[in-house]
PDB file of C-alpha atoms in Angstrom:
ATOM      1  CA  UNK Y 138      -8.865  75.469 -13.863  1.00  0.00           C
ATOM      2  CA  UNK Y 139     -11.220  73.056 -13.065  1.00  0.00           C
ATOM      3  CA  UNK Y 140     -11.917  72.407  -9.277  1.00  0.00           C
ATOM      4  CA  UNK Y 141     -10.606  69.488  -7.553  1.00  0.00           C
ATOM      5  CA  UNK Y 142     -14.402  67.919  -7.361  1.00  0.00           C
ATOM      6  CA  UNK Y 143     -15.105  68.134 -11.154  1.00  0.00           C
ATOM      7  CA  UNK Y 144     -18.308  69.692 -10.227  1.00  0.00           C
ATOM      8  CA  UNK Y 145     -22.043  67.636  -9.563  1.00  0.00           C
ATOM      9  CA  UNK Y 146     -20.483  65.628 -12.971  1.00  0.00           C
ATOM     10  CA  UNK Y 147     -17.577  63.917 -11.337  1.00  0.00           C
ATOM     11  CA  UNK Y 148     -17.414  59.963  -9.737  1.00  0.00           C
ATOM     12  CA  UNK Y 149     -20.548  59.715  -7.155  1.00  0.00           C
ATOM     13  CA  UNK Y 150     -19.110  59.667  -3.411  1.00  0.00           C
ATOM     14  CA  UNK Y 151     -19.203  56.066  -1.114  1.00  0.00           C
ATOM     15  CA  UNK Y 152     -22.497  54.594  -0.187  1.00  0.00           C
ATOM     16  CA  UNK Y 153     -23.497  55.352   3.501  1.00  0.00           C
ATOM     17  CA  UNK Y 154     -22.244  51.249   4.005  1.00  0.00           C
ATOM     18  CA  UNK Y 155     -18.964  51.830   2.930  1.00  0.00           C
ATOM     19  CA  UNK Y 156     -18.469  54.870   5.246  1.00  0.00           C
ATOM     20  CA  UNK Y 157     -19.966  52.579   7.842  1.00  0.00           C
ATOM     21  CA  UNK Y 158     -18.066  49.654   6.953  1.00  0.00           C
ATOM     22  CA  UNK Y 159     -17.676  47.253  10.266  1.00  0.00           C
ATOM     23  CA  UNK Y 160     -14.776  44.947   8.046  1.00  0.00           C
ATOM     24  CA  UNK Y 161     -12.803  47.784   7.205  1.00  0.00           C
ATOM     25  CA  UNK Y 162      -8.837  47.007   8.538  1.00  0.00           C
ATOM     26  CA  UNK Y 163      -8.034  49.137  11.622  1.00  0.00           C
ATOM     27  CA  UNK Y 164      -5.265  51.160   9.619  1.00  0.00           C
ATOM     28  CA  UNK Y 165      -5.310  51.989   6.275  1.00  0.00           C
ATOM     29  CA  UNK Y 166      -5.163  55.329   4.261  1.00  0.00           C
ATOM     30  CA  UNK Y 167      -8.723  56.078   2.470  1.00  0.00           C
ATOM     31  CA  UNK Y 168      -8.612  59.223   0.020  1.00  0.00           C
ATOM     32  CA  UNK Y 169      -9.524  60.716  -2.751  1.00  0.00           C
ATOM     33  CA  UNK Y 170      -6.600  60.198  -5.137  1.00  0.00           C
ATOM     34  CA  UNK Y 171      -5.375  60.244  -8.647  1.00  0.00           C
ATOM     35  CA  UNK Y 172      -2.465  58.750 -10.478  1.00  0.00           C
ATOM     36  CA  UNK Y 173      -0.408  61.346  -9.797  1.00  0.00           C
ATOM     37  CA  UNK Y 174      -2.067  62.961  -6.456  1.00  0.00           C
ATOM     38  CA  UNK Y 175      -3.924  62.245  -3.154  1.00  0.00           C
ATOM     39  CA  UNK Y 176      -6.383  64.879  -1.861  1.00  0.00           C
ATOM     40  CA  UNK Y 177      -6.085  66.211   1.656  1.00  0.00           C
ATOM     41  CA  UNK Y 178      -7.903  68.566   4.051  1.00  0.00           C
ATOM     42  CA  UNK Y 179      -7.420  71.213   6.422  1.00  0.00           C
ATOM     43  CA  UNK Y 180      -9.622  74.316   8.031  1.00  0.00           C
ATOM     44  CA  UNK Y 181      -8.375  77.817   8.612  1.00  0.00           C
ATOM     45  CA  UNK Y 182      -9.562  81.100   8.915  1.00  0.00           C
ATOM     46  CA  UNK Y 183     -10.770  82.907   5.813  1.00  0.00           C
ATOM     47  CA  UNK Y 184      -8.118  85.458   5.950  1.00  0.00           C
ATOM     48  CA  UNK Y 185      -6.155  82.479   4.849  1.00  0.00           C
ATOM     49  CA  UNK Y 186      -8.219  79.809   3.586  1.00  0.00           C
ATOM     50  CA  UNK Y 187      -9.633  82.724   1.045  1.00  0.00           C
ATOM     51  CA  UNK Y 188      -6.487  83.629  -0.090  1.00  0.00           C
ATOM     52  CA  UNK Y 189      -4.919  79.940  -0.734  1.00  0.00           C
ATOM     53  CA  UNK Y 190      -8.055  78.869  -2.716  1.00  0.00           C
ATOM     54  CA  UNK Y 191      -7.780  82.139  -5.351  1.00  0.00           C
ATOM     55  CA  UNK Y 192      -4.392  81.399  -5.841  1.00  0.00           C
ATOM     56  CA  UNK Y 193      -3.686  78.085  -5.596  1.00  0.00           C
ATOM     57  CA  UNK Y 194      -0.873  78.298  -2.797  1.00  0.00           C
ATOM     58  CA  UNK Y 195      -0.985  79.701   0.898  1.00  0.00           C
ATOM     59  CA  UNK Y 196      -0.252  83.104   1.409  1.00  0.00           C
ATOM     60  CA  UNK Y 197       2.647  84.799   3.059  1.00  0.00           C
ATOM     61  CA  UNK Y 198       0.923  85.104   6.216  1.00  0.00           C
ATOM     62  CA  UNK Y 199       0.408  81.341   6.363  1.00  0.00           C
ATOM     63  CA  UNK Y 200       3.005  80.227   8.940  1.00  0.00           C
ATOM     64  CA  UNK Y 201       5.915  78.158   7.986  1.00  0.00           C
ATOM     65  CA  UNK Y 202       7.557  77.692  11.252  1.00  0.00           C
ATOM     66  CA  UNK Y 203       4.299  75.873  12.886  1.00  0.00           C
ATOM     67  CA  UNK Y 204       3.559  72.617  12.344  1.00  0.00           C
ATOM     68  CA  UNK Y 205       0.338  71.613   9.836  1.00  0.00           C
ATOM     69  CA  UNK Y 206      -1.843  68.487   9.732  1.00  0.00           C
ATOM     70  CA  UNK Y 207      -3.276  66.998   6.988  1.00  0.00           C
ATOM     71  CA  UNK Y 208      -6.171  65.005   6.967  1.00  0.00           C
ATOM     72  CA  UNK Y 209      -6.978  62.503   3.613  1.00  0.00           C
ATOM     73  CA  UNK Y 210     -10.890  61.692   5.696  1.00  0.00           C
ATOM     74  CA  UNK Y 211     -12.925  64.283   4.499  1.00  0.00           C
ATOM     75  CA  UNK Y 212     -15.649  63.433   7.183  1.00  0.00           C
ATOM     76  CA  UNK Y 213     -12.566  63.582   9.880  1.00  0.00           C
ATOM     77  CA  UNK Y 214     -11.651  66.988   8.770  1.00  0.00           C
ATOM     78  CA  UNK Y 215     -15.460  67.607   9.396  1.00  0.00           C
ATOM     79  CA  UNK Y 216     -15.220  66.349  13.234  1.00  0.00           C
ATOM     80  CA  UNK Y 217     -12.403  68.417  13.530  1.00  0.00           C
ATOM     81  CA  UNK Y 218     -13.762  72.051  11.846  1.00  0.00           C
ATOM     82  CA  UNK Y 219     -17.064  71.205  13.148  1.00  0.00           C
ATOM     83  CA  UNK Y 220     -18.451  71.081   9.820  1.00  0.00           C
ATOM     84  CA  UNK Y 221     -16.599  74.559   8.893  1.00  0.00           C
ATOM     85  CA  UNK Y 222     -18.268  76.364  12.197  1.00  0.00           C
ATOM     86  CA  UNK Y 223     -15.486  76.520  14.812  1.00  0.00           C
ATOM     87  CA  UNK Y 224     -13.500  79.590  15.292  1.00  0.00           C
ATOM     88  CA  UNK Y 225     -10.256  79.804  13.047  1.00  0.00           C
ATOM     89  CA  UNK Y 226     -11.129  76.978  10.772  1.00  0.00           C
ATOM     90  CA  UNK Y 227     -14.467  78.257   8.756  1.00  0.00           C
ATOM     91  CA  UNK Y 228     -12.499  77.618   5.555  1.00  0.00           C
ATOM     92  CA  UNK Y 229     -12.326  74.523   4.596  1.00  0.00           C
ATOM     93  CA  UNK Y 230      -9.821  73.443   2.183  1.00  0.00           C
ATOM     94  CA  UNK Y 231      -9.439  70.109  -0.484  1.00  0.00           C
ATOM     95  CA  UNK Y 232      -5.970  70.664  -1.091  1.00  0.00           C
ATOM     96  CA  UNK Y 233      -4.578  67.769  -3.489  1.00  0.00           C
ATOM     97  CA  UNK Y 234      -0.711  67.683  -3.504  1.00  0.00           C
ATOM     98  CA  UNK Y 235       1.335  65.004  -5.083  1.00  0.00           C
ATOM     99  CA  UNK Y 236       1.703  61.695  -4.727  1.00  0.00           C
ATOM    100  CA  UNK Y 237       5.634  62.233  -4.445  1.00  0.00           C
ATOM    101  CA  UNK Y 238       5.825  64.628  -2.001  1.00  0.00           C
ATOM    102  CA  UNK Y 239       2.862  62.401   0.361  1.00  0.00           C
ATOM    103  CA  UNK Y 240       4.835  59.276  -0.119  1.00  0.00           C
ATOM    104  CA  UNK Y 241       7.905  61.345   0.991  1.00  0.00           C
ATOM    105  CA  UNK Y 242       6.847  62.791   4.201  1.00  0.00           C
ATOM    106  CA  UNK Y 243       5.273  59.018   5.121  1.00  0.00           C
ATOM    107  CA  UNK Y 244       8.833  57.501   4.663  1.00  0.00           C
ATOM    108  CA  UNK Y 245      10.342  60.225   7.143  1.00  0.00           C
ATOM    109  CA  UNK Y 246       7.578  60.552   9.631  1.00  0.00           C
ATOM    110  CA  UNK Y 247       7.641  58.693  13.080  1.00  0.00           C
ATOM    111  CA  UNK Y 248       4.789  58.076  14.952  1.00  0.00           C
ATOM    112  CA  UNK Y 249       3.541  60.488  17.804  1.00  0.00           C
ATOM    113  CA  UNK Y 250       3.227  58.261  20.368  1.00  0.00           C
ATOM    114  CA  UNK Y 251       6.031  55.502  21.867  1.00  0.00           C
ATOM    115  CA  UNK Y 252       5.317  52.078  20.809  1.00  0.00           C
ATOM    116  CA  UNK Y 253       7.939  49.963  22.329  1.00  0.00           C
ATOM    117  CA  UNK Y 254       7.557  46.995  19.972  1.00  0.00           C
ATOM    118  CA  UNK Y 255       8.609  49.393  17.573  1.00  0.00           C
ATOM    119  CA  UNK Y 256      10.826  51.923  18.539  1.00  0.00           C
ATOM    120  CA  UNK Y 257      12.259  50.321  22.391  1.00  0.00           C
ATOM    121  CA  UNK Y 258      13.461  52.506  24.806  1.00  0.00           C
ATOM    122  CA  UNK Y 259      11.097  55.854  24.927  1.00  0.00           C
ATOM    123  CA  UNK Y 260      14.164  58.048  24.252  1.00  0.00           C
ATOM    124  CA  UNK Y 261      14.729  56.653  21.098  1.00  0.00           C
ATOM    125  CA  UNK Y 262      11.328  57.587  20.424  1.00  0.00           C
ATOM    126  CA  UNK Y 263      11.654  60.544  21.542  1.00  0.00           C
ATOM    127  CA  UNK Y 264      14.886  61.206  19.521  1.00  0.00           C
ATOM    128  CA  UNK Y 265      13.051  59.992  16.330  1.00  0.00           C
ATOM    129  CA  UNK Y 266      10.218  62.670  17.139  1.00  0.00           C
ATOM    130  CA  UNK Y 267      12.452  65.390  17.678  1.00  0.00           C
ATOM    131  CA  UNK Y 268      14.113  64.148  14.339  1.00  0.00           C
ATOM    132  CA  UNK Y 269      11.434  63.423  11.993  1.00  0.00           C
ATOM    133  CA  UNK Y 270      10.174  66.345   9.729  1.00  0.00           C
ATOM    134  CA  UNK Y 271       6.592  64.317   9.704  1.00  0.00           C
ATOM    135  CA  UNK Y 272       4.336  62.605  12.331  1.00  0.00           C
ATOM    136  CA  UNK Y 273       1.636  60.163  11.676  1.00  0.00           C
ATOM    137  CA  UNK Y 274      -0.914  60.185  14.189  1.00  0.00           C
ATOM    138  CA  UNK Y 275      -3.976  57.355  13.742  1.00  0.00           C
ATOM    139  CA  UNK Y 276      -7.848  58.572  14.851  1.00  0.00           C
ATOM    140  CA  UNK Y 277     -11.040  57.250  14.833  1.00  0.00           C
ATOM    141  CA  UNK Y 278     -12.761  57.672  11.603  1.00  0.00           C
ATOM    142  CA  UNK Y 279     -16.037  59.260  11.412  1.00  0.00           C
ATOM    143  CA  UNK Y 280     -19.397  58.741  10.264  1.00  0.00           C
ATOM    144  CA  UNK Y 281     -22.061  61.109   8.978  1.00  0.00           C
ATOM    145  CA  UNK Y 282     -22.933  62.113  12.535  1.00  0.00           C
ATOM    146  CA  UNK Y 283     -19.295  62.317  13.450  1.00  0.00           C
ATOM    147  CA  UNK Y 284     -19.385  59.513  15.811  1.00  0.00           C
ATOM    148  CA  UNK Y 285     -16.536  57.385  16.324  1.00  0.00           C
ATOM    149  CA  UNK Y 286     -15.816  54.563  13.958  1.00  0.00           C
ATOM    150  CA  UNK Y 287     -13.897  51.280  14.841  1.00  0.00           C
ATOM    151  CA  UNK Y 288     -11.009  51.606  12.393  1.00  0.00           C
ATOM    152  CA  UNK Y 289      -8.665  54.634  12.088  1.00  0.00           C
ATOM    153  CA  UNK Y 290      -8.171  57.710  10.078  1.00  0.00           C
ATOM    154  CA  UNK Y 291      -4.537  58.833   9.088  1.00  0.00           C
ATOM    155  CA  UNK Y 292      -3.536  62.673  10.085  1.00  0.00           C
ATOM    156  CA  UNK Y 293      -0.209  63.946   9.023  1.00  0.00           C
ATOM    157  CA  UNK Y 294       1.707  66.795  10.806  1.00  0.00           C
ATOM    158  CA  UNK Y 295       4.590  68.504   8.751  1.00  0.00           C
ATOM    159  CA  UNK Y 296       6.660  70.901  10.070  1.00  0.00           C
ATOM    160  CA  UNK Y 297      10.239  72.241   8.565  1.00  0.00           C
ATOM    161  CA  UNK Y 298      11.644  70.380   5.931  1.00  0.00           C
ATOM    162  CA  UNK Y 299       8.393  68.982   5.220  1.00  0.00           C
ATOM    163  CA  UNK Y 300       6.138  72.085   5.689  1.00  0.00           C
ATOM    164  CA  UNK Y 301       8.305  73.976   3.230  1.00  0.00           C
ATOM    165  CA  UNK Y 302       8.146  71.401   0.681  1.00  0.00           C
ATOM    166  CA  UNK Y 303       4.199  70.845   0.656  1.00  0.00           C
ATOM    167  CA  UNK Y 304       3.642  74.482   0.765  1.00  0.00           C
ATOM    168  CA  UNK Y 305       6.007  75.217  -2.320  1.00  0.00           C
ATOM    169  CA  UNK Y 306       6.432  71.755  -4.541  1.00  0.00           C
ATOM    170  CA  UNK Y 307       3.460  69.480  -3.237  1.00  0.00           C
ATOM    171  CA  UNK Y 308       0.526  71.687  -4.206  1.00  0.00           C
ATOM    172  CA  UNK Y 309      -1.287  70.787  -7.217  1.00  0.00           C
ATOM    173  CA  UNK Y 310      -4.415  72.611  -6.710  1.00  0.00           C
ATOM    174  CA  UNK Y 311      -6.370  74.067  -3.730  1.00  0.00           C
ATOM    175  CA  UNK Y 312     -10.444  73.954  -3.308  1.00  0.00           C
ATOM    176  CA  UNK Y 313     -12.622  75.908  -1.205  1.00  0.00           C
ATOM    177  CA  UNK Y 314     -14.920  73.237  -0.073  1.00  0.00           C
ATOM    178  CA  UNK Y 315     -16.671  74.520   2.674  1.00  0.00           C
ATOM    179  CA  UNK Y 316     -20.082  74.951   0.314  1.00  0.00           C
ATOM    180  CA  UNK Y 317     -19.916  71.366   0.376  1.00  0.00           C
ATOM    181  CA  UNK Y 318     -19.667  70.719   4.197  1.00  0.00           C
ATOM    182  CA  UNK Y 319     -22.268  73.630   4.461  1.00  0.00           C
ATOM    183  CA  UNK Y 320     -24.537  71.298   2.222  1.00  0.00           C
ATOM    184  CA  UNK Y 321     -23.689  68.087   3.477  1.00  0.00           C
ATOM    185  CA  UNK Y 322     -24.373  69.151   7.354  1.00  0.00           C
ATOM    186  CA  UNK Y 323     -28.077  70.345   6.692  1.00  0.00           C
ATOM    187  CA  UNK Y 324     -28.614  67.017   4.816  1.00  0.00           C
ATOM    188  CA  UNK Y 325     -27.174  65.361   7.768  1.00  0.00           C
ATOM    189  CA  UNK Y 326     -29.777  67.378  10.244  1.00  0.00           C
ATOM    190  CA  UNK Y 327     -32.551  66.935   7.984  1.00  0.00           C
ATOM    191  CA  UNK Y 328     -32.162  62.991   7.846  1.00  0.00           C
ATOM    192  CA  UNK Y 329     -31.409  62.757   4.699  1.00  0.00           C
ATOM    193  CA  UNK Y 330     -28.021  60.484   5.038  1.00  0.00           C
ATOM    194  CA  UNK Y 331     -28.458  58.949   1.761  1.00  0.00           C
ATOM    195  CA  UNK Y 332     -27.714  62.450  -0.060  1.00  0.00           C
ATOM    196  CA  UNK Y 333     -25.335  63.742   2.381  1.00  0.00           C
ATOM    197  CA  UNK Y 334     -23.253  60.180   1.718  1.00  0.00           C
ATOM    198  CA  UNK Y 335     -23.930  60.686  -1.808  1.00  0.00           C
ATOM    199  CA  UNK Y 336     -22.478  64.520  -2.155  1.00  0.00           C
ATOM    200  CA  UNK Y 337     -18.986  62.829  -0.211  1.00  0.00           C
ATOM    201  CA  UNK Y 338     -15.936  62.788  -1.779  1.00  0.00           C
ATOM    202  CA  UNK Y 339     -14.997  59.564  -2.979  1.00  0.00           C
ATOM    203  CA  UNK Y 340     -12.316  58.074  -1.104  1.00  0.00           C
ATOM    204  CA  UNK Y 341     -10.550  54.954  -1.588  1.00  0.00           C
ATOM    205  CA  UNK Y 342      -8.043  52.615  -0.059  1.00  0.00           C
ATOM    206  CA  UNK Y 343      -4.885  54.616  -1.116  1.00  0.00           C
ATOM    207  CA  UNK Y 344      -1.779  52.195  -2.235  1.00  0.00           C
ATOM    208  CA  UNK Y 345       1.354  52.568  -0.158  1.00  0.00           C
ATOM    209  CA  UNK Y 346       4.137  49.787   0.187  1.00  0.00           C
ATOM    210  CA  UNK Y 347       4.132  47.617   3.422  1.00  0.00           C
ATOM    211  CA  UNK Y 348       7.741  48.627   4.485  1.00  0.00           C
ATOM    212  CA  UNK Y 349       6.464  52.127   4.564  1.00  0.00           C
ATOM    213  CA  UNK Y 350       3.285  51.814   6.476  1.00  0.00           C
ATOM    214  CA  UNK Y 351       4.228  49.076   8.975  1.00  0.00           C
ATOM    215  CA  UNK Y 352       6.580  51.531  11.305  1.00  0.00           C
ATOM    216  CA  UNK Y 353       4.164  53.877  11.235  1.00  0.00           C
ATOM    217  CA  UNK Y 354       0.912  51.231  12.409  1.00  0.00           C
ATOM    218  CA  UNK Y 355       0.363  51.131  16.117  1.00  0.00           C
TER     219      UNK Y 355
END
């Protein structure tokens, strides 16, 4: 099967500006995405990132009753795993899943924090929370020295209803892409941002309906 990246043939990643982009909205979901799927990321351990990338789906030690975040920013997911170097998350993983089961856990997530112009009194909120199978959290995006950016980055947390279903219907295919952070860090170091920007995976504003993003933008 080929891997999620197509290899050094496939679409060239965003120019260093568009990474850096100072006009880019404050929320919106950037990824790498096809017709049918979106591409996400997450770090673990090799004793299960290994496993999930031979096979294609997480192994039985993976656990289901935790909850697991989801990152579409490939350069977030590199803040976060330290480029692949911090304990427990030296595998990274391009994990594309379907659009289906994305656009499902966005229309039952709430957000992680109270917003009162949204959701009043904080125990509603916190009913919602308790509720809600998803979570949408919004951080700072990154840049190539994982600095802060002005607009946000979109992190998903799933746990029961919705871990269950990305770990056994989402999945469409699972990369071990940690050669490419491994690559794209020393051209970082050596000052060659051009090529590290180059080697990124090319992400794009992803398409989701206003009435599903707008309770979930705060």
């Amino acid at each position: 099967m080929c891997g999620i990246f197509g290899g050094r043939g496939g679409p060239p990643g965003p120019s260093l500006s568009f990474v850096n982009d100072q006009n880019e909205p404050r929320f919106r979901i950037r990824a790498r995405h096809t017709e049918s799927t979106i591409t996400v990321y997450q770090a673990y351990r090799p004793e299960i990132g290994g496993p999930a990338a031979r096979h294609g789906r997480f192994p039985s030690s993976w656990k289901r009753d935790r909850m697991t975040w989801i990152k579409p920013s490939f350069l977030w997911m590199m803040y976060r795993c330290g480029w692949g170097t911090k304990e427990g998350q030296e595998t990274v993983l391009a994990i594309e899943i379907s659009r289906e089961g994305f656009h499902w856990a966005l229309r039952n997530a709430c957000l992680s924090h109270h917003v009162p112009a949204l959701h009043g009194e904080a125990a509603d909120w916190k009913r919602q929370l308790r509720q809600a199978p998803a979570r949408v959290q919004w951080d700072p995006e990154r840049d190539l020295y994982l600095n802060p950016l002005p607009h946000r980055s979109l992190q998903l947390g799933l746990a029961g209803e919705a871990a269950a279903r990305y770990a056994d219907e989402w999945i469409v295919g699972i990369e071990d892409v940690t050669p490419l952070a491994t690559e794209v860090h020393a051209l970082v170091r050596a000052g060659e941002l051009d090529a590290a920007a180059g080697l990124l995976p090319e992400e794009r504003p992803y398409p989701v309906e206003d009435e599903v993003l707008a309770p979930l933008r705060a």
